[in-house]
XYZ file of C-alpha atoms in Angstrom:
731
model
C -13.429 -30.644 18.384
C -14.732 -28.914 21.486
C -17.625 -26.484 21.399
C -16.876 -22.866 20.649
C -18.461 -19.586 21.616
C -19.319 -17.074 18.901
C -19.061 -13.457 20.033
C -20.666 -10.673 18.029
C -20.964 -7.450 19.969
C -20.681 -5.005 17.076
C -24.409 -4.207 17.158
C -24.057 -3.201 20.803
C -21.222 -0.821 20.083
C -23.259 0.790 17.309
C -26.044 1.424 19.806
C -23.491 3.069 22.073
C -22.432 5.283 19.190
C -26.022 6.368 18.552
C -26.502 7.261 22.215
C -23.278 9.253 22.178
C -24.239 11.238 19.086
C -27.435 12.349 20.815
C -25.364 14.023 23.548
C -23.755 16.491 21.150
C -20.452 14.739 20.501
C -19.157 12.858 17.499
C -18.690 9.093 17.930
C -16.506 7.204 15.498
C -16.305 3.417 15.178
C -12.947 2.177 13.902
C -13.116 -1.349 12.502
C -10.295 -3.771 11.818
C -11.617 -6.724 9.833
C -9.271 -7.395 6.919
C -5.851 -8.903 6.463
C -4.540 -5.570 5.195
C -5.679 -3.804 8.388
C -4.631 -6.499 10.852
C -1.218 -6.912 9.203
C -0.326 -3.329 10.181
C -0.159 -4.513 13.778
C 2.493 -6.705 15.381
C 2.111 -10.407 16.075
C 3.787 -12.466 18.767
C 2.938 -16.158 18.528
C -0.147 -15.179 16.567
C -0.973 -15.349 12.861
C -2.782 -12.798 10.681
C -4.438 -14.195 7.570
C -5.311 -12.368 4.376
C -8.991 -13.212 4.907
C -8.969 -11.050 8.018
C -8.491 -13.262 11.062
C -6.104 -13.396 14.008
C -5.236 -16.842 15.375
C -2.644 -18.459 17.564
C 0.383 -19.506 15.543
C 1.561 -23.114 15.310
C 3.829 -24.191 18.125
C 7.507 -23.691 17.318
C 10.710 -24.440 19.152
C 14.368 -24.172 18.320
C 16.192 -27.481 18.000
C 19.174 -27.721 20.310
C 22.147 -28.163 17.972
C 24.837 -27.479 20.549
C 27.907 -25.904 18.933
C 27.482 -27.599 15.569
C 26.084 -24.462 13.907
C 28.381 -21.979 15.622
C 30.608 -21.596 12.550
C 27.796 -21.985 9.997
C 26.275 -19.008 8.227
C 23.411 -20.699 6.455
C 21.386 -23.912 6.318
C 20.956 -24.078 2.552
C 19.076 -27.339 2.181
C 17.562 -30.219 4.163
C 16.821 -33.869 3.415
C 15.219 -36.748 5.289
C 15.923 -40.457 4.855
C 13.693 -43.494 5.184
C 14.323 -43.632 8.940
C 13.191 -40.041 9.455
C 16.676 -38.689 10.109
C 17.189 -35.063 9.092
C 20.260 -33.909 7.155
C 21.371 -30.260 7.001
C 23.472 -28.957 4.126
C 25.315 -25.808 5.192
C 27.861 -23.148 4.288
C 30.420 -21.694 4.155
C 32.305 -24.847 5.134
C 30.247 -27.470 3.300
C 29.249 -29.301 6.465
C 26.458 -31.868 6.442
C 24.881 -32.506 9.846
C 22.544 -35.345 10.790
C 19.771 -34.899 13.361
C 17.861 -37.927 14.673
C 16.394 -38.884 18.025
C 17.400 -35.555 19.519
C 21.064 -36.161 18.679
C 23.028 -34.150 16.116
C 26.281 -35.234 14.505
C 28.457 -34.350 11.530
C 28.524 -36.812 8.628
C 30.529 -34.753 6.139
C 33.434 -34.131 6.016
C 33.852 -37.572 7.551
C 37.165 -36.634 9.262
C 35.263 -34.452 11.694
C 33.211 -36.903 13.651
C 33.017 -35.335 17.101
C 31.508 -32.131 18.424
C 34.687 -31.391 20.370
C 36.611 -31.289 17.087
C 33.908 -29.353 15.173
C 36.019 -26.219 14.796
C 39.106 -27.995 13.405
C 38.118 -27.401 9.774
C 39.573 -29.082 6.743
C 40.967 -26.124 4.793
C 40.092 -27.826 1.510
C 36.392 -27.091 2.033
C 36.610 -23.532 3.322
C 34.192 -21.178 1.532
C 32.252 -24.073 0.014
C 28.555 -24.747 0.297
C 26.075 -27.602 0.152
C 23.081 -26.294 -1.793
C 21.489 -29.649 -2.629
C 21.315 -33.231 -1.362
C 19.637 -36.457 -2.490
C 19.775 -40.223 -1.960
C 20.737 -42.756 -4.570
C 18.926 -45.987 -5.358
C 20.753 -47.704 -2.483
C 19.795 -45.017 0.026
C 23.274 -43.486 0.151
C 23.547 -39.757 0.727
C 24.498 -37.638 -2.300
C 26.018 -34.281 -1.393
C 26.398 -31.480 -3.940
C 29.414 -29.388 -2.932
C 29.801 -25.937 -4.513
C 32.803 -23.650 -4.450
C 35.996 -23.335 -6.458
C 35.200 -26.731 -7.965
C 31.710 -28.204 -7.918
C 31.494 -31.906 -7.223
C 29.002 -34.578 -6.273
C 30.004 -36.631 -3.234
C 28.453 -40.004 -2.435
C 28.603 -40.845 1.233
C 28.837 -44.445 2.390
C 31.482 -45.474 4.842
C 33.723 -43.058 3.057
C 33.149 -39.938 0.960
C 33.572 -40.624 -2.748
C 33.516 -37.960 -5.468
C 31.297 -39.420 -8.193
C 31.008 -36.357 -10.418
C 33.018 -33.269 -11.209
C 33.556 -31.206 -14.333
C 35.859 -28.293 -15.011
C 32.832 -26.321 -16.277
C 31.021 -26.663 -12.951
C 31.671 -24.622 -9.828
C 28.203 -24.811 -8.339
C 25.558 -27.495 -8.050
C 22.409 -25.687 -6.958
C 19.743 -28.341 -7.486
C 19.264 -32.084 -7.848
C 16.249 -34.132 -8.947
C 15.569 -37.777 -9.814
C 13.244 -39.422 -12.307
C 11.275 -42.664 -11.986
C 14.333 -44.674 -13.068
C 16.524 -43.005 -10.414
C 18.491 -41.088 -13.009
C 19.937 -38.008 -11.346
C 19.753 -34.485 -12.776
C 22.003 -31.634 -11.689
C 21.359 -27.902 -12.097
C 24.749 -26.189 -12.223
C 26.614 -22.936 -12.738
C 28.248 -20.749 -13.845
C 27.604 -22.008 -17.404
C 23.925 -22.929 -16.992
C 24.366 -26.648 -17.669
C 21.838 -29.358 -16.799
C 23.457 -32.801 -16.384
C 21.957 -36.274 -16.298
C 23.693 -39.176 -14.480
C 22.421 -42.715 -14.346
C 21.168 -44.396 -11.160
C 24.769 -45.266 -10.213
C 25.928 -41.640 -10.717
C 27.772 -42.659 -13.874
C 27.806 -41.604 -17.538
C 27.221 -37.862 -17.013
C 25.919 -35.993 -20.042
C 24.656 -32.450 -20.641
C 20.990 -32.497 -21.599
C 20.666 -28.721 -21.874
C 23.040 -25.791 -22.123
C 21.129 -22.649 -21.160
C 22.130 -19.096 -21.994
C 21.752 -18.301 -18.300
C 24.595 -18.497 -15.821
C 23.030 -20.776 -13.228
C 20.270 -23.366 -12.991
C 18.880 -22.811 -9.483
C 15.948 -25.240 -9.247
C 14.905 -28.572 -10.799
C 11.890 -30.883 -10.850
C 11.373 -34.086 -12.860
C 7.847 -35.246 -13.637
C 6.547 -37.680 -16.282
C 9.876 -37.811 -18.070
C 10.217 -34.037 -18.364
C 12.692 -31.836 -16.537
C 11.582 -28.419 -15.286
C 14.317 -25.916 -14.492
C 14.459 -22.409 -13.038
C 17.372 -20.120 -13.864
C 18.928 -16.856 -12.763
C 19.539 -13.601 -14.695
C 16.379 -13.783 -16.828
C 14.124 -15.631 -14.393
C 12.951 -18.209 -16.940
C 11.121 -21.468 -16.270
C 12.251 -24.144 -18.751
C 10.622 -27.421 -19.763
C 13.356 -29.761 -20.987
C 12.946 -32.991 -22.916
C 15.974 -35.008 -21.735
C 15.743 -37.458 -24.632
C 15.652 -34.822 -27.360
C 17.841 -32.447 -25.304
C 15.622 -29.567 -26.269
C 13.917 -26.976 -24.103
C 10.947 -24.625 -24.305
C 10.281 -21.645 -22.032
C 7.145 -22.173 -19.986
C 7.191 -18.663 -18.502
C 9.339 -15.535 -18.347
C 8.746 -14.352 -14.785
C 10.359 -10.914 -15.096
C 12.149 -11.618 -11.808
C 15.892 -12.228 -11.667
C 15.818 -15.745 -10.240
C 13.524 -18.753 -10.029
C 14.660 -19.919 -6.610
C 12.380 -22.914 -6.152
C 9.989 -25.137 -8.105
C 7.366 -27.638 -7.007
C 4.559 -29.545 -8.695
C 1.288 -30.643 -7.110
C -0.643 -33.855 -7.702
C -2.717 -32.214 -10.451
C 0.354 -31.296 -12.465
C 0.318 -27.584 -11.588
C 3.842 -26.190 -11.486
C 4.599 -23.496 -8.901
C 7.602 -21.227 -9.447
C 8.955 -19.043 -6.637
C 10.575 -16.166 -8.508
C 12.511 -13.475 -6.731
C 14.539 -10.360 -7.380
C 16.882 -9.693 -4.480
C 17.986 -6.283 -5.739
C 14.412 -5.075 -6.194
C 13.386 -6.389 -2.782
C 16.244 -4.582 -1.049
C 15.363 -1.308 -2.778
C 11.717 -1.557 -1.768
C 11.802 -2.952 1.752
C 10.287 0.299 3.005
C 7.360 0.099 0.621
C 4.009 -1.002 2.008
C 3.359 -4.680 1.532
C 0.146 -5.671 -0.195
C 0.344 -9.424 0.260
C -2.462 -9.384 2.834
C -4.831 -7.439 0.588
C -7.353 -9.956 -0.730
C -9.628 -9.297 -3.667
C -13.287 -8.976 -2.582
C -14.963 -12.351 -2.143
C -13.278 -15.723 -2.488
C -13.273 -18.700 -4.830
C -16.309 -20.949 -4.452
C -14.236 -24.129 -4.195
C -10.863 -25.599 -4.951
C -11.693 -27.016 -8.360
C -11.631 -23.898 -10.451
C -8.028 -23.784 -11.545
C -6.493 -27.145 -10.836
C -8.493 -29.475 -13.067
C -6.470 -28.928 -16.212
C -9.475 -27.701 -18.222
C -9.238 -24.830 -20.612
C -11.992 -22.240 -20.844
C -13.485 -23.978 -23.887
C -14.047 -27.185 -21.944
C -16.355 -25.612 -19.332
C -20.087 -26.111 -19.886
C -22.287 -23.048 -19.412
C -25.889 -23.071 -18.209
C -27.314 -22.936 -21.698
C -24.620 -25.047 -23.350
C -24.999 -28.338 -25.170
C -23.403 -31.166 -23.189
C -23.150 -33.290 -26.338
C -21.326 -30.655 -28.333
C -17.831 -31.736 -29.222
C -15.022 -29.945 -27.476
C -13.316 -27.334 -29.637
C -9.871 -28.164 -30.893
C -7.369 -26.854 -28.378
C -5.162 -24.059 -29.574
C -1.623 -23.538 -28.341
C -1.703 -22.074 -24.854
C -0.840 -18.404 -24.537
C 0.967 -16.848 -21.616
C -1.158 -14.738 -19.342
C -0.356 -11.017 -19.379
C 2.465 -10.169 -17.028
C 1.315 -8.532 -13.803
C 2.209 -4.841 -13.467
C 5.473 -3.905 -11.747
C 6.533 -7.541 -11.502
C 10.021 -6.642 -10.325
C 8.591 -4.847 -7.323
C 8.428 -8.069 -5.298
C 8.909 -11.799 -5.262
C 6.109 -13.775 -6.871
C 4.764 -17.323 -6.850
C 3.427 -18.236 -10.272
C 1.130 -21.178 -10.911
C 1.524 -22.745 -14.359
C -1.239 -25.223 -15.088
C -0.742 -28.265 -17.370
C -2.048 -26.270 -20.345
C 0.549 -23.557 -19.818
C -1.722 -20.836 -18.420
C -0.099 -18.731 -15.711
C -1.637 -17.262 -12.551
C 0.143 -14.994 -10.091
C -0.952 -16.483 -6.756
C 1.254 -14.510 -4.362
C 3.438 -11.397 -4.315
C 5.551 -9.882 -1.569
C 8.485 -7.508 -1.232
C 10.901 -10.150 0.005
C 13.619 -12.491 -1.188
C 12.231 -15.992 -1.776
C 14.291 -19.057 -0.840
C 12.380 -22.282 -0.295
C 8.946 -23.519 -1.377
C 7.225 -26.721 -0.229
C 3.740 -28.221 -0.417
C 2.413 -29.265 2.991
C -1.020 -29.728 4.533
C -2.762 -28.507 1.370
C -0.880 -25.193 1.277
C 2.258 -23.702 -0.197
C 4.850 -22.885 2.457
C 7.380 -20.210 1.525
C 10.559 -19.244 3.364
C 11.704 -15.647 2.806
C 14.172 -12.966 3.894
C 15.318 -10.509 5.026
C 12.743 -10.581 7.833
C 12.766 -14.382 8.156
C 9.039 -14.723 7.487
C 7.267 -17.987 6.713
C 4.196 -17.544 4.533
C 1.443 -20.012 3.790
C -0.548 -19.636 0.586
C -3.718 -21.601 -0.197
C -4.084 -21.290 -3.994
C -7.656 -22.592 -4.004
C -9.055 -20.257 -1.311
C -6.571 -17.389 -1.841
C -5.893 -17.301 1.910
C -2.437 -16.012 2.821
C -0.866 -15.931 6.266
C 2.435 -15.056 7.879
C 2.757 -18.272 9.848
C 6.054 -17.474 11.509
C 8.526 -14.608 11.817
C 11.909 -15.074 13.410
C 13.385 -12.197 15.408
C 16.907 -13.626 15.591
C 17.804 -14.859 12.106
C 17.405 -12.946 8.849
C 16.341 -15.620 6.347
C 14.412 -18.877 6.172
C 16.559 -20.548 3.537
C 15.239 -24.119 3.625
C 12.024 -25.944 4.535
C 11.237 -29.622 4.987
C 8.094 -31.390 6.200
C 8.407 -34.714 8.029
C 5.010 -36.158 8.939
C 3.259 -33.414 10.996
C 6.370 -31.346 11.624
C 7.849 -28.612 9.449
C 11.553 -27.934 9.910
C 12.928 -24.502 9.076
C 16.589 -23.976 8.290
C 17.472 -20.369 9.113
C 20.458 -18.242 8.207
C 22.386 -15.301 9.615
C 22.697 -16.775 12.173
C 22.131 -20.410 11.283
C 19.485 -22.094 13.431
C 17.113 -25.061 13.156
C 13.496 -24.493 14.199
C 10.692 -27.045 14.167
C 6.990 -26.241 13.867
C 4.451 -28.717 15.191
C 0.856 -29.195 14.112
C -0.567 -27.892 17.390
C -0.982 -24.226 18.325
C 0.825 -22.090 20.857
C -1.004 -21.929 24.182
C -0.745 -18.130 24.325
C -0.086 -15.376 21.808
C -0.317 -11.613 21.527
C -1.470 -9.094 18.948
C -0.581 -5.386 19.175
C -2.760 -3.236 16.939
C -1.648 -0.374 14.779
C -2.376 3.053 16.279
C -5.975 4.232 15.892
C -5.992 7.947 15.081
C -9.021 9.931 16.264
C -7.662 13.117 14.697
C -8.045 15.008 17.986
C -7.615 14.120 21.656
C -10.583 11.817 22.223
C -12.357 9.898 24.919
C -12.111 6.178 24.147
C -15.257 4.153 24.672
C -15.614 0.412 24.302
C -13.914 -2.276 22.266
C -15.909 -5.142 20.801
C -14.808 -8.216 18.917
C -16.389 -10.728 16.593
C -14.693 -14.023 17.342
C -14.960 -17.778 17.668
C -13.451 -18.807 21.000
C -13.041 -22.410 22.213
C -14.671 -23.307 25.508
C -11.265 -23.659 27.151
C -9.909 -20.523 25.487
C -10.209 -16.789 26.096
C -9.243 -13.403 24.718
C -7.913 -10.633 26.944
C -7.636 -6.955 26.071
C -5.480 -4.075 27.285
C -5.116 -0.579 25.880
C -3.096 2.621 26.077
C -3.161 6.087 24.517
C -0.985 9.045 23.589
C -0.781 12.146 21.440
C 2.103 11.298 19.096
C 2.064 8.892 16.154
C 4.856 6.753 17.616
C 3.853 3.926 19.960
C 7.361 3.703 21.443
C 7.274 7.325 22.579
C 7.716 7.483 26.379
C 4.754 9.864 26.720
C 2.292 7.062 25.900
C 0.259 5.921 28.878
C 0.964 2.604 30.574
C -0.948 -0.432 29.381
C -4.205 -0.896 31.227
C -4.785 -4.127 33.112
C -5.680 -7.118 30.945
C -9.416 -7.775 30.997
C -11.124 -10.910 29.696
C -13.337 -9.917 26.788
C -16.759 -11.372 27.471
C -18.752 -8.340 26.350
C -18.122 -4.910 24.861
C -15.231 -3.846 27.067
C -14.094 -0.395 28.186
C -10.867 0.922 26.708
C -9.455 2.104 30.009
C -6.948 4.609 28.686
C -6.643 8.385 29.168
C -7.852 11.073 26.805
C -5.583 10.990 23.761
C -5.506 11.282 19.992
C -4.024 7.807 19.438
C -5.163 4.525 20.974
C -3.576 1.082 20.738
C -5.109 -2.177 21.872
C -3.386 -5.441 22.771
C -5.158 -8.778 22.488
C -3.968 -11.887 24.292
C -5.237 -15.153 22.810
C -5.207 -18.237 25.031
C -6.218 -21.845 24.491
C -6.137 -24.786 26.869
C -6.356 -27.238 23.973
C -3.290 -27.161 21.740
C -5.376 -28.413 18.797
C -7.768 -25.423 18.687
C -7.308 -21.660 18.702
C -9.424 -18.565 19.227
C -10.140 -16.857 15.919
C -10.782 -13.118 15.895
C -12.588 -11.852 12.800
C -13.269 -8.218 13.605
C -12.333 -5.633 16.205
C -14.299 -2.402 16.619
C -13.219 0.475 18.866
C -15.318 3.555 19.684
C -13.844 7.017 20.140
C -15.625 10.203 21.110
C -14.211 13.570 20.086
C -15.775 16.537 22.004
C -17.461 19.072 19.805
C -14.973 21.385 18.111
C -15.816 24.770 16.677
C -16.271 24.940 12.915
C -13.782 26.950 10.923
C -14.175 29.428 8.086
C -11.028 28.876 6.089
C -11.266 31.714 3.557
C -13.557 34.539 2.463
C -13.341 36.128 -0.987
C -15.425 39.025 -2.314
C -15.391 40.356 -5.855
C -17.628 42.342 -8.150
C -19.879 40.097 -10.243
C -18.460 38.931 -13.524
C -21.977 39.025 -14.971
C -22.295 42.231 -17.009
C -26.009 42.222 -16.233
C -25.291 42.549 -12.514
C -22.950 45.553 -12.303
C -23.714 46.333 -8.653
C -23.621 42.764 -7.273
C -20.743 41.687 -5.001
C -20.128 37.924 -5.082
C -19.241 36.567 -1.637
C -17.644 33.091 -1.617
C -16.156 31.241 1.340
C -14.965 27.793 2.437
C -15.598 26.087 5.752
C -14.615 22.888 7.573
C -15.633 21.017 10.690
C -13.498 18.321 12.312
C -16.626 16.649 13.688
C -18.201 16.534 10.220
C -21.174 18.479 11.573
C -23.834 20.026 9.359
C -23.133 23.751 9.138
C -25.255 26.836 8.504
C -23.862 30.298 7.830
C -24.731 33.894 8.589
C -23.315 37.014 6.924
C -22.858 40.458 8.492
C -21.316 43.659 7.149
C -20.081 46.999 8.416
C -18.454 50.058 6.958
C -14.737 50.199 7.658
C -14.066 52.065 10.871
C -17.411 51.313 12.488
C -17.807 48.859 15.368
C -21.314 47.480 14.936
C -22.269 44.706 12.517
C -25.399 44.693 10.376
C -26.919 41.334 9.429
C -26.893 40.664 5.718
C -28.155 37.039 5.584
C -29.012 34.306 8.114
C -29.274 30.483 7.967
C -27.446 30.228 4.680
C -26.680 26.614 3.708
C -24.402 27.289 0.709
C -20.886 28.812 0.785
C -21.802 31.655 -1.555
C -24.013 34.761 -1.630
C -24.767 37.651 -3.984
C -24.845 41.020 -2.246
C -26.795 43.776 -4.017
C -24.398 46.537 -3.041
C -26.498 49.395 -4.445
C -28.415 49.170 -1.163
C -25.512 50.809 0.658
C -23.580 53.954 -0.003
C -20.191 53.833 -1.627
C -17.339 53.066 0.725
C -15.051 50.392 2.121
C -16.734 47.490 3.879
C -15.917 44.288 5.763
C -18.027 41.127 5.642
C -18.071 38.632 8.514
C -18.991 34.986 7.788
C -20.087 32.874 10.779
C -20.465 29.068 10.697
C -22.781 27.413 13.224
C -22.996 23.638 13.956
C -26.270 23.796 15.919
C -27.978 21.305 13.572
C -25.643 18.524 14.758
C -25.455 19.530 18.406
C -27.580 20.568 21.327
C -28.123 24.191 22.270
C -25.640 23.782 25.125
C -22.811 22.357 23.023
C -23.260 24.054 19.632
C -20.296 26.163 18.588
C -19.564 28.808 16.000
C -16.542 29.977 14.063
C -16.165 33.139 12.025
C -13.836 34.986 9.700
C -13.779 38.599 8.544
C -13.020 39.411 4.936
C -10.394 41.789 3.703
C -11.851 45.266 3.096
C -13.899 45.433 -0.094
C -14.720 48.577 -2.037
C -18.369 49.273 -2.807
C -18.250 51.780 -5.616
C -21.374 52.183 -7.695
C -20.715 55.813 -8.615
C -18.919 57.104 -11.689
C -15.951 59.468 -11.526
C -16.654 63.215 -11.663
C -15.192 65.937 -13.853
C -13.902 68.245 -11.174
C -12.760 70.958 -13.599
C -12.878 71.591 -17.342
C -12.059 74.269 -19.900
C -12.416 74.657 -23.665
C -10.143 76.652 -25.998
C -11.054 77.278 -29.672
C -8.288 78.127 -32.123
C -9.589 78.402 -35.673
C -10.974 75.014 -36.599
C -9.326 73.265 -33.588
C -10.736 72.682 -30.123
C -8.706 71.863 -26.994
C -10.622 70.351 -24.056
C -8.878 70.226 -20.649
C -10.389 67.842 -18.059
C -9.631 67.084 -14.426
C -11.223 63.691 -13.562
C -11.521 62.348 -10.004
C -13.009 59.250 -8.313
C -13.563 58.911 -4.582
C -12.729 55.182 -4.212
C -11.186 53.602 -7.289
C -8.740 54.543 -9.993
C -9.771 56.366 -13.118
C -9.945 53.622 -15.705
C -10.892 55.037 -19.099
C -11.780 58.326 -20.858
C -13.291 58.427 -24.369
C -14.844 61.124 -26.513
C -16.880 61.469 -29.668
C -18.009 64.442 -31.782
C -21.551 65.108 -32.880
C -22.853 61.714 -31.644
C -20.555 59.666 -33.849
C -20.775 55.923 -33.018
C -17.016 55.600 -32.937
C -15.626 56.591 -29.550
C -12.007 57.719 -29.424
C -9.899 56.704 -26.413
C -7.399 59.034 -24.882
C -4.639 58.764 -22.289
C -3.954 60.904 -19.237
C -1.401 63.621 -19.620
C 1.148 61.391 -17.823
C 0.223 58.518 -20.219
C -0.687 56.078 -17.369
C -4.014 55.321 -15.654
C -2.750 54.785 -12.100
C -4.460 57.175 -9.667
C -7.894 58.314 -8.569
C -7.200 61.731 -10.103
C -6.052 62.242 -13.690
C -5.576 65.203 -16.058
C -6.541 64.965 -19.733
C -5.909 67.172 -22.781
C -8.163 66.371 -25.726
C -7.364 68.136 -29.035
C -9.911 67.951 -31.865
C -8.726 69.345 -35.240
C -10.378 70.280 -38.563
C -13.873 70.921 -37.301
C -16.192 72.444 -39.854
C -17.705 75.849 -39.237
C -20.843 75.720 -37.170
C -22.091 74.280 -33.908
C -20.708 70.979 -32.545
C -21.250 68.730 -29.502
C -18.301 66.957 -27.874
C -19.425 64.023 -25.654
C -17.047 62.603 -23.030
C -17.395 59.195 -21.304
C -15.432 59.003 -18.037
C -15.141 55.532 -16.352
C -13.482 54.248 -13.208
C -11.678 50.941 -12.883
C -14.999 49.229 -12.043
C -16.556 50.582 -15.233
C -18.920 53.028 -13.499
C -19.326 55.648 -16.263
C -20.262 59.359 -16.393
C -21.318 60.976 -19.673
C -21.005 64.746 -20.178
C -21.250 66.981 -23.260
C -19.601 70.248 -24.244
C -20.991 72.579 -26.952
C -18.630 74.553 -29.198
C -19.098 76.893 -32.186
C -16.536 77.171 -34.964
C -16.503 80.461 -36.866
C -16.105 80.801 -40.649
C-alpha cells in the first residue's frame, strides 16, 4: 500500500468564518459528512457509504455478448462450473448461454448452436424462463425451465427431461445437500421436492400454504425456504417432512436466502407493490445510527444474552437453561421497503438493511452481503458487523440487477430490461465524479472556500469545480457554467457568481487501481450580506389585569435572516400628527406595558423598530420597523349629556342621554338609596352599539320621603362615571 496524504482543512475554514463575521456579514459553514447527506448527491463511478465517505467505485465493464441477449428480457440466474465457465439462465425464451474465455455460446436449447441462428426460436419454449440452475454429481448442467409446464432438464450431449409434474409450472429455486440430493422450490402450489443424486425418486417433503417457493438453502440436513404471498421463512426437516416458521417478514416475498459460515441465515424480503408506491419517498438506507459496533463478534457467535459474562459476573457460574427463542419485534412500517433480515442460529432476528426497492439476488462476497435491486438497478453492499452500507454500482441503462455471481475476484451482474452482463473487478476505477446536492444559503450569497477532510494516495488527487444559481433546480439553464477544475491541495475558492444555491463537483483520481481517494467531509462557506431585520406583527390591547386598567400591552414579533441579535425601540404619536415621540429604547424583549394615563385620550399609533447593531458594525447595521393599527387610549368615563326626572305619585322616571368621546357606551346600572344590588338597564333601542345612547329608567312604589337614585355609566372599556339624583315622594 502506498503512502497517503491526510487533508484536514476544516479548522482553516472556521478561521475564515470568524474573520468574515467581524466584517458585519453572516458566514455559514455547510458540512457534508454523513452517508445521508452525501447520498443526496449524484455519483458517477464513485461510491457513497453509509459511514459518510466518498470513494472511487470498483472497476466495471460490460461483457460483450454480441447478439445473444438481443431477444432476452432478463438474466434470471447464473452458475459457474469447475472450469470457471459462466452460465446464464434467461427469459422469456428459456435460453441458457455459456461464457468462457471471452466467448459466448448457447447450450440450451441444443438445436440452436450458432449465433447466426440465435433468432430462429423453438416455439415450444416461447414465454418460458430459467430461474434456477445447478450441477449434478457428475458435473452435468441441470436447468429448471418454468412456464406452462415446469420441468428439470439435464444437459449432457443431449437435453433430457428428468423431472416434471402436472402440479408444477415453475421451478424457482434449487439446492443440494451433502449427499447431492436435489431440492426444488416450485409453484404455483408451494411444493418442495427432493430428488436423489441421479435426479430420480422425486417426493414432496413439504406442501406449503403459499403459492410459490422462491428461494432454498440446505445446511446440516435442514432445508430453508422462502415463499411468496406471506413472506415466510421456513425451516423444513426433510426426513420428518415437517416445517416450522423461522420468521414472518411482513414483506410479500422472500426473494433470496444465504447462510454464512457461522450459521446466520440472511433473508432478502421484498414487496414489489409497496416499493412501486413509495419510489418517491426519501430513502433512509444511508442513515447510520450514531457510532458503530466495536467489532464483528457481537452478533455472529451464536451466543444468547444469558451466555455473555459481565464485568462483575462469576465465570464459574453455570449457564442458565436456554429458553425457546422469541422473535424480535417487527420493525415499524416493514412493508415500506425491502429488508434483509439476519436470523442467528438461536432464532433471534435483526433487521440489517432496509431500502425502498425490489430485491432480487443476494450473495456473500469479500466479507459483505451484495444485493441486486430494481427498479434503479442498484447494487448495494452491506457489512453486517460494521453496519457500513454502500451503493457500489448503479446502472443507467438497465432497470434491474436480477442475478449476482462471484467467481474468484470478479462479481458478475446479470441485468434485465434490457438484459446485459456486467463484470466488476476488485480494482477501482481510475477516475470518478461526485455532484453534490444544492447548498441553499437562503439568500443570494457570496461563496467563499471549500475544504475537505480526506485520505488521498500519493498518486491520486481530488479536483473541485462549482457553479451557482437562484432556483432550486440544478438543471435550470440559468445556473452558471461550471468553474474550471482545480486540484484541491488547500482550502479552495468556490469560483462561482453570487447566488442563493451552490453546487460543487469533485473529481477523484488514482494512478493505482488498487487504492482510492477517500473523502470524509466537505465544508463550504457562504457569506450572506447583512439584511434588515423585520417586524412581522404588532398587537396592542388593554391589559387583561384588572389591577392595571390604564395599561396598554404592546406585543410584537420580529425575525432576522442573518440570525442577528436584535434590540427594539418604541415610538408613539397621536393619529394625524407627523412627529414621533420616543416611548422606550434598547428594549430586548418583544413586549412592553404602556401606562397610557400619561397621555390624553385619543387615537394613537405605535411604531416598533428593530436594530441589529449588536451583530454588525456601525456602517453595516440595519433597522426594520412596523407601525401598529390605530389604538384607542380611553381612560375617561362616558358623560351624562342631558337628564330629566319626572315624579308621578310613588313612581319616578329618569331620562338620560349618555355619550362617550371614543368608545361605545357599554353598561348603565342604577340603585336606590345605596342598595348593594345594582339593576342593569338597556338603551331605549335595546342595543348597546353606539357612542351615544338614550335611557329611560322607571322606578315604581317608592315610599314617601326623600330618596337618592345612583347611576353608574360605563363605556366598553369599563371606564365608569357615578352620578346621583335626589327625589322627594309626597304622601
